[in-house]
Short mmCIF file of C-alpha atoms in Angstrom, two decimals:
data_model
loop_
_atom_site.label_atom_id
_atom_site.label_comp_id
_atom_site.label_asym_id
_atom_site.label_seq_id
_atom_site.Cartn_x
_atom_site.Cartn_y
_atom_site.Cartn_z
CA MET A 1 -30.43 -3.59 -30.43
CA THR A 2 -27.75 -1.63 -32.32
CA TYR A 3 -27.82 -1.99 -36.11
CA GLN A 4 -24.58 -3.34 -37.62
CA PRO A 5 -23.99 -3.70 -41.38
CA GLU A 6 -23.44 -7.19 -42.72
CA GLY A 7 -19.82 -8.22 -42.38
CA TRP A 8 -19.09 -5.51 -39.83
CA GLN A 9 -16.42 -6.39 -37.26
CA GLU A 10 -15.42 -4.76 -33.99
CA PRO A 11 -12.21 -2.74 -34.59
CA THR A 12 -9.09 -3.95 -32.84
CA LEU A 13 -6.94 -1.88 -30.53
CA ALA A 14 -4.36 -1.50 -33.31
CA ALA A 15 -7.05 -0.04 -35.58
CA ASN A 16 -8.21 2.32 -32.85
CA LEU A 17 -4.63 3.44 -32.25
CA ALA A 18 -4.11 4.13 -35.96
CA ARG A 19 -7.38 6.06 -36.10
CA ALA A 20 -6.23 8.17 -33.15
CA GLY A 21 -2.93 8.96 -34.86
CA VAL A 22 -0.76 6.96 -32.43
CA LYS A 23 2.43 5.69 -34.03
CA ARG A 24 3.49 2.08 -33.58
CA ARG A 25 6.74 3.33 -32.07
CA ASP A 26 4.80 4.91 -29.20
CA PHE A 27 2.68 1.79 -28.80
CA LEU A 28 5.84 -0.35 -28.66
CA ALA A 29 7.28 1.94 -25.98
CA PHE A 30 4.13 1.41 -23.93
CA CYS A 31 4.29 -2.37 -24.45
CA GLY A 32 7.99 -2.29 -23.56
CA SER A 33 7.14 -0.78 -20.18
CA LEU A 34 4.53 -3.52 -19.69
CA ALA A 35 7.09 -6.19 -20.62
CA ALA A 36 9.53 -4.78 -18.06
CA VAL A 37 6.85 -4.75 -15.37
CA PHE A 38 5.75 -8.31 -16.15
CA ALA A 39 9.35 -9.54 -16.14
CA MET A 40 9.97 -8.08 -12.66
CA GLY A 41 7.77 -10.70 -11.07
CA GLY A 42 8.67 -13.57 -13.37
CA VAL A 43 5.13 -13.85 -14.67
CA ALA A 44 5.87 -16.03 -17.69
CA THR A 45 3.41 -18.88 -18.09
CA ALA A 46 4.51 -22.53 -17.85
CA GLY A 47 8.19 -21.69 -17.55
CA ALA A 48 8.36 -19.76 -20.83
CA PRO A 49 10.50 -16.61 -20.96
CA PRO A 50 8.69 -13.32 -20.37
CA ALA A 51 6.96 -11.84 -23.40
CA THR A 52 8.83 -9.18 -25.35
CA ALA A 53 7.46 -5.76 -26.26
CA ASP A 54 6.78 -6.93 -29.84
CA GLU A 55 4.88 -10.00 -28.64
CA ILE A 56 2.75 -7.96 -26.25
CA ALA A 57 2.10 -5.37 -28.96
CA ASP A 58 0.98 -8.03 -31.45
CA LYS A 59 -1.35 -9.74 -28.97
CA LEU A 60 -2.73 -6.58 -27.42
CA GLY A 61 -3.14 -4.90 -30.80
CA ALA A 62 -5.28 -7.79 -32.08
CA VAL A 63 -7.71 -7.65 -29.16
CA THR A 64 -11.24 -6.41 -29.74
CA LYS A 65 -13.41 -4.96 -27.01
CA PRO A 66 -14.20 -7.56 -24.36
CA ASN A 67 -17.39 -7.22 -22.33
CA VAL A 68 -16.78 -6.06 -18.77
CA VAL A 69 -18.94 -6.06 -15.65
CA TRP A 70 -17.49 -3.70 -13.04
CA LEU A 71 -19.27 -4.21 -9.72
CA GLN A 72 -19.12 -1.71 -6.87
CA LEU A 73 -20.24 -3.18 -3.58
CA GLN A 74 -19.36 -1.91 -0.06
CA GLU A 75 -16.73 0.68 -0.98
CA CYS A 76 -15.97 4.37 -1.33
CA THR A 77 -15.37 4.51 -5.14
CA GLY A 78 -11.71 5.39 -4.49
CA CYS A 79 -10.50 2.40 -6.53
CA MET A 80 -12.47 3.51 -9.59
CA GLU A 81 -11.15 7.04 -9.14
CA SER A 82 -7.63 5.63 -9.09
CA THR A 83 -8.32 3.64 -12.27
CA LEU A 84 -9.67 6.64 -14.13
CA ARG A 85 -6.48 8.54 -13.30
CA SER A 86 -4.07 5.79 -14.28
CA GLY A 87 -3.23 6.93 -17.80
CA GLY A 88 -0.92 9.73 -18.81
CA THR A 89 -0.70 8.94 -22.53
CA THR A 90 -3.09 8.34 -25.39
CA VAL A 91 -2.02 4.69 -25.49
CA GLU A 92 -2.98 4.06 -21.86
CA GLU A 93 -6.29 5.84 -22.35
CA LEU A 94 -7.06 3.68 -25.36
CA VAL A 95 -6.22 0.51 -23.45
CA LEU A 96 -8.90 1.52 -20.96
CA SER A 97 -11.17 2.46 -23.85
CA LEU A 98 -10.58 -1.01 -25.26
CA LEU A 99 -12.87 -2.37 -22.54
CA SER A 100 -16.58 -2.41 -23.21
CA VAL A 101 -17.70 -1.63 -19.68
CA ASN A 102 -21.37 -2.48 -19.97
CA TYR A 103 -22.08 -2.07 -16.26
CA ASN A 104 -20.46 0.25 -13.76
CA GLU A 105 -22.65 2.09 -11.30
CA LEU A 106 -20.30 5.04 -10.88
CA VAL A 107 -19.79 6.08 -14.51
CA MET A 108 -22.67 4.55 -16.50
CA ALA A 109 -25.47 6.75 -17.78
CA ALA A 110 -28.21 4.16 -17.38
CA ALA A 111 -30.07 3.81 -14.09
CA GLY A 112 -32.85 1.73 -12.56
CA ASP A 113 -34.31 -1.01 -14.80
CA ALA A 114 -32.06 -0.04 -17.72
CA ALA A 115 -28.95 -0.54 -15.60
CA ASN A 116 -30.23 -3.85 -14.24
CA LYS A 117 -30.96 -5.06 -17.79
CA ALA A 118 -27.43 -4.12 -18.92
CA LEU A 119 -26.04 -6.19 -16.04
CA ASP A 120 -28.26 -9.20 -16.76
CA ASP A 121 -27.51 -9.13 -20.51
CA THR A 122 -23.75 -8.98 -19.94
CA ASN A 123 -23.82 -11.69 -17.26
CA ALA A 124 -25.44 -14.03 -19.79
CA LYS A 125 -22.30 -14.10 -21.98
CA ASP A 126 -18.56 -14.36 -21.48
CA HIS A 127 -17.11 -11.29 -19.82
CA LEU A 128 -14.34 -9.95 -17.61
CA LEU A 129 -15.48 -9.32 -14.04
CA VAL A 130 -13.89 -6.54 -11.98
CA VAL A 131 -15.08 -6.04 -8.39
CA ASN A 132 -14.63 -3.08 -6.08
CA GLY A 133 -15.88 -3.31 -2.52
CA SER A 134 -16.48 -5.95 0.12
CA VAL A 135 -19.37 -8.39 0.40
CA PRO A 136 -21.51 -8.15 3.58
CA VAL A 137 -22.93 -11.52 4.63
CA LYS A 138 -24.61 -10.72 7.96
CA GLU A 139 -28.37 -10.20 8.13
CA ASN A 140 -28.72 -12.10 4.84
CA GLY A 141 -26.75 -9.42 3.03
CA ALA A 142 -29.15 -6.62 3.92
CA TYR A 143 -26.33 -4.10 4.34
CA CYS A 144 -25.72 -3.84 0.56
CA VAL A 145 -28.61 -4.41 -1.85
CA ILE A 146 -28.54 -3.74 -5.62
CA GLY A 147 -31.75 -3.95 -7.61
CA GLY A 148 -33.41 -5.91 -4.85
CA LYS A 149 -30.58 -8.46 -4.70
CA SER A 150 -27.90 -8.77 -2.04
CA ALA A 151 -24.30 -8.00 -3.00
CA GLU A 152 -23.45 -11.68 -2.60
CA GLN A 153 -26.20 -12.73 -5.01
CA VAL A 154 -25.15 -10.12 -7.58
CA LEU A 155 -21.52 -11.26 -7.28
CA ARG A 156 -22.37 -14.95 -7.73
CA GLU A 157 -24.50 -14.26 -10.80
CA SER A 158 -21.80 -12.06 -12.35
CA ALA A 159 -19.06 -14.64 -11.71
CA GLU A 160 -20.91 -17.53 -13.34
CA HIS A 161 -19.81 -16.75 -16.94
CA ALA A 162 -16.77 -14.63 -16.10
CA THR A 163 -13.60 -15.60 -17.97
CA ALA A 164 -11.43 -13.78 -15.41
CA ILE A 165 -12.20 -12.20 -12.02
CA LEU A 166 -10.25 -9.27 -10.59
CA ALA A 167 -10.80 -8.14 -6.99
CA VAL A 168 -9.55 -4.56 -7.05
CA GLY A 169 -8.83 -2.75 -3.79
CA ALA A 170 -8.49 -3.77 -0.16
CA CYS A 171 -12.28 -3.93 0.27
CA ALA A 172 -12.68 -6.50 -2.50
CA VAL A 173 -9.55 -8.41 -1.47
CA TRP A 174 -10.33 -8.95 2.23
CA GLY A 175 -12.93 -6.45 3.41
CA SER A 176 -10.76 -3.48 4.46
CA VAL A 177 -12.34 -0.93 6.81
CA GLN A 178 -15.69 -2.69 6.87
CA ALA A 179 -14.09 -6.00 7.90
CA SER A 180 -12.10 -4.45 10.73
CA LYS A 181 -13.13 -5.28 14.27
CA PRO A 182 -15.95 -5.62 15.16
CA ASN A 183 -16.98 -6.06 11.48
CA PRO A 184 -20.67 -5.27 12.02
CA THR A 185 -21.74 -6.14 8.45
CA GLY A 186 -19.78 -9.39 8.19
CA ALA A 187 -17.75 -8.00 5.30
CA VAL A 188 -15.52 -10.45 3.41
CA GLY A 189 -13.43 -10.43 0.24
CA VAL A 190 -14.45 -11.74 -3.16
CA ASP A 191 -12.40 -14.94 -2.89
CA GLN A 192 -14.31 -15.85 0.26
CA ILE A 193 -17.49 -16.02 -1.83
CA ILE A 194 -16.20 -17.27 -5.20
CA LYS A 195 -14.41 -20.56 -4.51
CA ASP A 196 -14.68 -22.37 -7.86
CA LYS A 197 -12.67 -19.87 -9.95
CA PRO A 198 -9.32 -18.14 -9.42
CA VAL A 199 -9.51 -14.54 -8.25
CA ILE A 200 -6.70 -12.08 -8.95
CA ASN A 201 -6.31 -9.77 -5.95
CA VAL A 202 -5.11 -6.27 -6.79
CA SER A 203 -4.66 -4.99 -3.25
CA GLY A 204 -4.29 -1.46 -1.93
CA CYS A 205 -6.50 1.26 -0.48
CA PRO A 206 -6.76 2.17 -3.27
CA PRO A 207 -4.37 0.30 -5.60
CA ILE A 208 -2.13 2.27 -7.91
CA GLY A 209 -4.00 2.95 -11.16
CA GLU A 210 -1.18 1.62 -13.36
CA VAL A 211 -1.22 -1.68 -11.46
CA ILE A 212 -4.93 -2.05 -12.21
CA THR A 213 -4.52 -1.31 -15.92
CA ALA A 214 -1.38 -3.47 -16.15
CA THR A 215 -3.27 -6.43 -14.67
CA VAL A 216 -6.09 -5.97 -17.18
CA ALA A 217 -3.55 -5.59 -20.00
CA TYR A 218 -1.83 -8.81 -18.94
CA VAL A 219 -5.06 -10.80 -19.15
CA LEU A 220 -5.89 -9.31 -22.56
CA SER A 221 -2.40 -9.81 -24.01
CA HIS A 222 -2.00 -13.41 -22.80
CA ASP A 223 -5.17 -14.91 -24.28
CA GLY A 224 -7.01 -14.77 -20.98
CA ALA A 225 -4.21 -16.44 -18.99
CA LEU A 226 -3.79 -15.10 -15.47
CA PRO A 227 -0.48 -13.80 -14.12
CA LYS A 228 1.51 -15.68 -11.53
CA THR A 229 0.45 -14.71 -8.02
CA ASP A 230 1.78 -14.85 -4.49
CA ALA A 231 0.19 -16.78 -1.62
CA GLU A 232 -2.49 -14.09 -1.29
CA GLY A 233 -3.46 -14.10 -4.95
CA ARG A 234 -1.68 -10.85 -5.85
CA PRO A 235 0.15 -10.51 -9.21
CA LEU A 236 3.84 -11.14 -8.66
CA PHE A 237 4.84 -8.49 -11.18
CA ALA A 238 3.48 -5.86 -8.79
CA TYR A 239 3.61 -7.37 -5.31
CA ASP A 240 6.79 -9.44 -5.18
CA GLN A 241 8.94 -6.86 -3.38
CA ARG A 242 8.70 -5.08 -0.05
CA ILE A 243 8.49 -1.31 -0.01
CA HIS A 244 11.41 -1.39 2.43
CA ASP A 245 13.67 -3.01 -0.18
CA SER A 246 13.05 -0.35 -2.84
CA CYS A 247 12.53 2.69 -0.61
CA PRO A 248 14.77 5.67 -1.43
CA ARG A 249 15.03 6.30 2.33
CA ARG A 250 16.49 2.84 2.96
CA PRO A 251 20.08 4.18 3.24
CA HIS A 252 18.96 6.28 6.20
CA PHE A 253 17.48 3.17 7.84
CA ASP A 254 20.79 1.36 7.35
CA ALA A 255 22.62 4.37 8.79
CA GLY A 256 20.37 4.53 11.85
CA GLN A 257 19.03 7.95 10.81
CA TYR A 258 15.37 8.11 11.82
CA VAL A 259 12.63 10.69 11.99
CA ARG A 260 11.49 10.86 15.64
CA THR A 261 8.76 13.48 15.29
CA PHE A 262 7.31 15.03 12.16
CA ASP A 263 8.80 18.44 12.96
CA ASP A 264 12.40 17.45 13.72
CA ASN A 265 15.54 17.86 11.64
CA GLY A 266 15.30 14.25 10.46
CA ALA A 267 11.87 14.87 8.95
CA ARG A 268 13.11 17.97 7.19
CA SER A 269 16.15 16.07 5.92
CA GLY A 270 14.22 13.14 4.50
CA TRP A 271 15.37 10.48 6.97
CA CYS A 272 13.81 7.05 7.52
CA LEU A 273 10.23 7.03 8.87
CA TYR A 274 10.46 3.68 10.67
CA GLN A 275 10.43 5.21 14.17
CA VAL A 276 7.18 7.10 13.44
CA GLY A 277 5.36 3.95 12.37
CA CYS A 278 6.32 3.20 8.76
CA LYS A 279 5.07 -0.27 7.79
CA GLY A 280 7.29 -0.53 4.70
CA PRO A 281 9.32 -3.44 6.13
CA SER A 282 6.16 -5.59 6.23
CA THR A 283 4.38 -4.31 3.12
CA PHE A 284 4.62 -5.74 -0.40
CA SER A 285 3.75 -3.09 -2.97
CA PRO A 286 5.28 -1.32 -6.01
CA CYS A 287 4.64 2.16 -4.59
CA PRO A 288 8.32 3.28 -4.78
CA ILE A 289 8.46 2.21 -8.43
CA PHE A 290 5.08 3.25 -9.89
CA GLN A 291 4.27 6.02 -7.43
CA TRP A 292 1.02 7.99 -7.72
CA ASN A 293 -0.57 10.74 -9.83
CA LEU A 294 1.45 9.95 -12.95
CA HIS A 295 4.64 9.27 -10.97
CA THR A 296 4.43 12.61 -9.15
CA SER A 297 4.79 11.35 -5.58
CA TRP A 298 3.80 8.68 -3.06
CA PRO A 299 3.15 8.64 0.71
CA ILE A 300 6.74 8.12 1.91
CA GLY A 301 7.99 10.57 -0.72
CA ALA A 302 5.59 13.12 0.73
CA GLY A 303 6.94 12.52 4.24
CA HIS A 304 4.26 10.22 5.64
CA PRO A 305 4.97 6.66 6.81
CA CYS A 306 3.50 3.73 4.89
CA ILE A 307 0.40 2.32 6.62
CA GLY A 308 0.63 -1.07 4.89
CA CYS A 309 -2.65 -0.80 2.97
CA THR A 310 -1.80 -3.62 0.53
CA GLU A 311 -1.63 -6.16 3.36
CA LYS A 312 -4.60 -8.11 4.70
CA GLU A 313 -6.21 -6.86 7.90
CA PHE A 314 -3.90 -3.85 8.03
CA PHE A 315 -6.45 -1.80 9.99
CA ASP A 316 -6.35 -4.31 12.82
CA ARG A 317 -2.71 -5.40 12.52
CA PHE A 318 -0.99 -2.05 11.93
CA THR A 319 -2.92 0.37 14.11
CA PRO A 320 -2.07 2.68 15.80
CA PHE A 321 -0.48 3.71 12.50
CA TYR A 322 2.21 5.80 14.19
CA GLN A 323 3.39 3.03 16.52
CA VAL A 324 6.79 1.50 15.78
CA LEU A 325 6.61 -1.79 13.90
CA PRO A 326 8.19 -4.45 16.16
CA ASP A 327 10.81 -7.06 15.33
CA VAL A 328 12.40 -5.45 12.27
CA THR A 329 15.96 -6.67 11.86
CA GLY A 330 18.76 -4.39 10.74
CA ILE A 331 18.97 -1.62 13.33
CA GLY A 332 21.26 0.52 11.22
CA ILE A 333 24.35 -0.88 9.56
CA GLU A 334 26.54 2.22 9.48
CA SER A 335 25.35 3.60 12.79
CA THR A 336 25.75 0.28 14.60
CA ALA A 337 29.18 -0.32 13.13
CA GLU A 338 30.28 3.13 14.25
CA LYS A 339 28.97 2.68 17.79
CA VAL A 340 30.39 -0.80 18.05
CA GLY A 341 33.72 0.51 16.77
CA TRP A 342 33.95 3.09 19.56
CA GLY A 343 33.07 0.40 22.09
CA LEU A 344 35.86 -1.83 20.84
CA VAL A 345 38.67 0.66 21.35
CA GLY A 346 41.23 -1.04 23.55
CA ALA A 347 39.47 -4.43 23.40
CA THR A 348 41.91 -7.30 23.65
CA VAL A 349 39.72 -9.96 22.10
CA ALA A 350 38.05 -8.69 18.94
CA GLY A 351 35.51 -11.50 18.67
CA VAL A 352 34.30 -11.17 22.26
CA GLY A 353 34.23 -7.39 22.04
CA LEU A 354 32.29 -7.40 18.78
CA HIS A 355 29.67 -9.77 20.19
CA ALA A 356 29.28 -7.68 23.31
CA GLY A 357 29.02 -4.47 21.31
CA LEU A 358 26.43 -5.83 18.94
CA THR A 359 24.42 -7.27 21.83
CA ALA A 360 24.37 -3.92 23.62
CA ALA A 361 23.42 -2.11 20.42
CA ARG A 362 20.59 -4.53 19.74
CA GLN A 363 19.33 -4.16 23.31
CA ALA A 364 19.34 -0.38 22.93
CA ALA A 365 17.46 -0.63 19.65
CA SER A 366 14.99 -3.05 21.20
CA ARG A 367 14.28 -0.64 24.05
CA ARG A 368 13.80 2.21 21.60
CA SER A 369 11.38 0.14 19.52
CA ALA A 370 9.45 -0.98 22.60
CA ALA A 371 8.42 2.59 23.42
CA ALA A 372 5.01 3.40 21.99
CA ALA A 373 4.85 5.94 19.19
CA GLY A 374 1.16 6.73 18.93
CA PRO A 375 -0.21 9.55 16.80
CA LEU A 376 0.20 12.26 19.49
CA GLN A 377 3.68 11.07 20.40
CA ALA A 378 4.78 10.99 16.79
CA PHE A 379 3.84 14.65 16.45
CA GLY A 380 5.71 15.48 19.66
CA ASP A 381 2.61 16.28 21.72
CA SER A 382 2.31 13.28 24.03
CA GLU A 383 4.02 14.75 27.09
CA ARG A 384 1.43 17.50 27.35
CA GLU A 385 -1.38 14.97 27.60
CA TRP A 386 -0.68 13.91 31.18
CA ARG A 387 1.22 16.75 32.89
CA PRO A 388 -0.85 18.84 35.37
CA GLU A 389 -1.53 22.45 34.61
CA PRO A 390 0.71 24.69 36.80
CA THR A 391 -1.04 26.89 39.38
CA SER A 392 0.09 29.80 41.49
CA THR A 393 0.38 27.56 44.56
CA ASP A 394 1.83 24.32 43.31
CA SER A 395 3.72 25.20 40.14
CA GLY A 396 6.96 23.21 40.10
CA SER A 397 6.08 21.35 43.29
CA ALA A 398 6.76 17.63 43.08
CA SER A 399 4.69 16.94 46.21
CA ALA A 400 1.65 18.75 44.79
CA SER A 401 1.90 16.68 41.62
CA THR A 402 2.11 13.49 43.63
CA ALA A 403 -0.84 14.47 45.81
CA SER A 404 -2.97 15.15 42.76
CA GLY A 405 -2.34 11.63 41.48
CA MET A 406 -0.33 12.88 38.49
CA PRO A 407 3.29 11.91 37.77
CA SER A 408 5.76 13.97 39.76
CA ALA A 409 8.69 15.93 38.41
CA THR A 410 11.02 13.17 39.55
CA THR A 411 9.26 10.51 37.46
CA ALA A 412 8.38 12.40 34.31
CA PRO A 413 10.42 14.25 31.71
CA GLU A 414 10.14 18.00 31.51
CA ALA A 415 7.53 19.29 29.07
CA PRO A 416 9.14 20.73 25.95
CA SER A 417 9.24 24.47 25.69
CA GLU A 418 7.53 26.29 22.85
CA GLY A 419 9.19 25.55 19.51
CA THR A 420 11.39 22.86 21.02
CA ALA A 421 11.17 19.11 20.24
CA PRO A 422 10.47 16.79 23.23
CA GLN A 423 13.53 15.82 25.24
CA THR A 424 13.10 12.14 24.45
CA ARG A 425 13.32 12.82 20.73
CA THR A 426 16.27 15.18 20.20
CA ASP A 427 18.68 12.73 18.60
CA SER A 428 18.06 13.68 14.95
CA THR A 429 20.88 15.68 13.37
CA PRO A 430 21.28 17.13 9.87
CA PRO A 431 22.92 14.92 7.22
CA GLY A 432 26.67 15.01 7.16
CA THR A 433 27.09 15.41 10.92
CA PRO A 434 29.75 12.98 12.25
CA PRO A 435 28.30 10.26 14.48
CA ASP A 436 28.55 10.82 18.21
CA ALA A 437 31.51 9.13 19.82
CA THR A 438 29.38 7.10 22.13
CA THR A 439 29.60 3.49 23.15
CA PRO A 440 26.69 1.09 22.77
CA GLY A 441 26.24 1.26 26.52
CA ASP A 442 25.88 5.04 26.35
CA GLU A 443 23.28 4.68 23.58
CA ALA A 444 21.36 2.21 25.72
CA GLY A 445 21.40 4.65 28.60
CA LYS A 446 19.97 7.38 26.40
CA ALA A 447 17.18 5.11 25.20
CA GLU A 448 16.26 4.29 28.79
#
């Protein structure tokens, strides 16, 4: 037991900030960013207006170190890595330092009986519970055992006196990779085990570090009150908006400018990634706003389509990752208007012509979306997968191809030459190029 002089009190965050030489102005700037984030999702409690920077600073500054149990169950430690890299300023680092993390398998020095005792001692008093990883329930939990106890047993014991429970990461929220078909371990999320207390789901694989720290800061600065959540238990201040709605490439989607393969002109020009499998239209996440690695970049910014990792069952629902997401409305406002306009030249009845043009454009877009865009196809390599190798006797012979059981030259597109994009994906043009003067019918013919 640590000796403490009589009358000694745990220093508050404000005292720690002053000791570290952080000015209140900098702390207020940090709290102002939190206030803006919280206001985005309308997270005020009981209809009250969102807290101001001064209010958050006063409440957060008065907080002393709360006890924290940070469990790591079936997971890869990526969520903890993301958390450790969330801060870029002294203030953010001190907010993390404000937590008295008495148990965390990844970063704690204690091991064996000492670690188990630290967990038992903290579980016996009020604490904040953070969970990474899924809970396996098959075979009586034998797939994840900690100190001779199953992950489910450890979770239930840790949740008993928890004042707030945060499930951090896709594994803890719904099971993630482990819960994907056929789910051999019976992996489930935290809220499938803990039913008698609310669980805040901070989803993502892994979540953005700032979202994790902001969620913790909200609980600490609102006297333990939990933020408003969506239907899946995710904080509204972070998960109330689709990536598609805030994506900097959205204008290209509206203009009908899509990347078709990762080596075409559209990819080099930063066009929309929808046609190579981007799941942004169905994914709720603040990635375009917070970004990653101290706001350095994020997947779409780096040229890779979103895989929808903040959504439940994304491994089963969104794979193959490079296949086009079906049934996304809005096939390209500018592009469609241009094509419809060419189709309406000379039309005598504008209303009838507009309806016909839009119908044809939608049909063309539907046919384009229906074509599979698997990983090989997205990289422009799919045609080579099924064409027969040419020989000295049957090279270029349609009959030889038919006899061998492979598609003939009359039923298959020509294989792309070296350094050339596949014929079915040559419609990307550099920005600024005037749209082709084609009618919707012509566009449909190309798609076919």
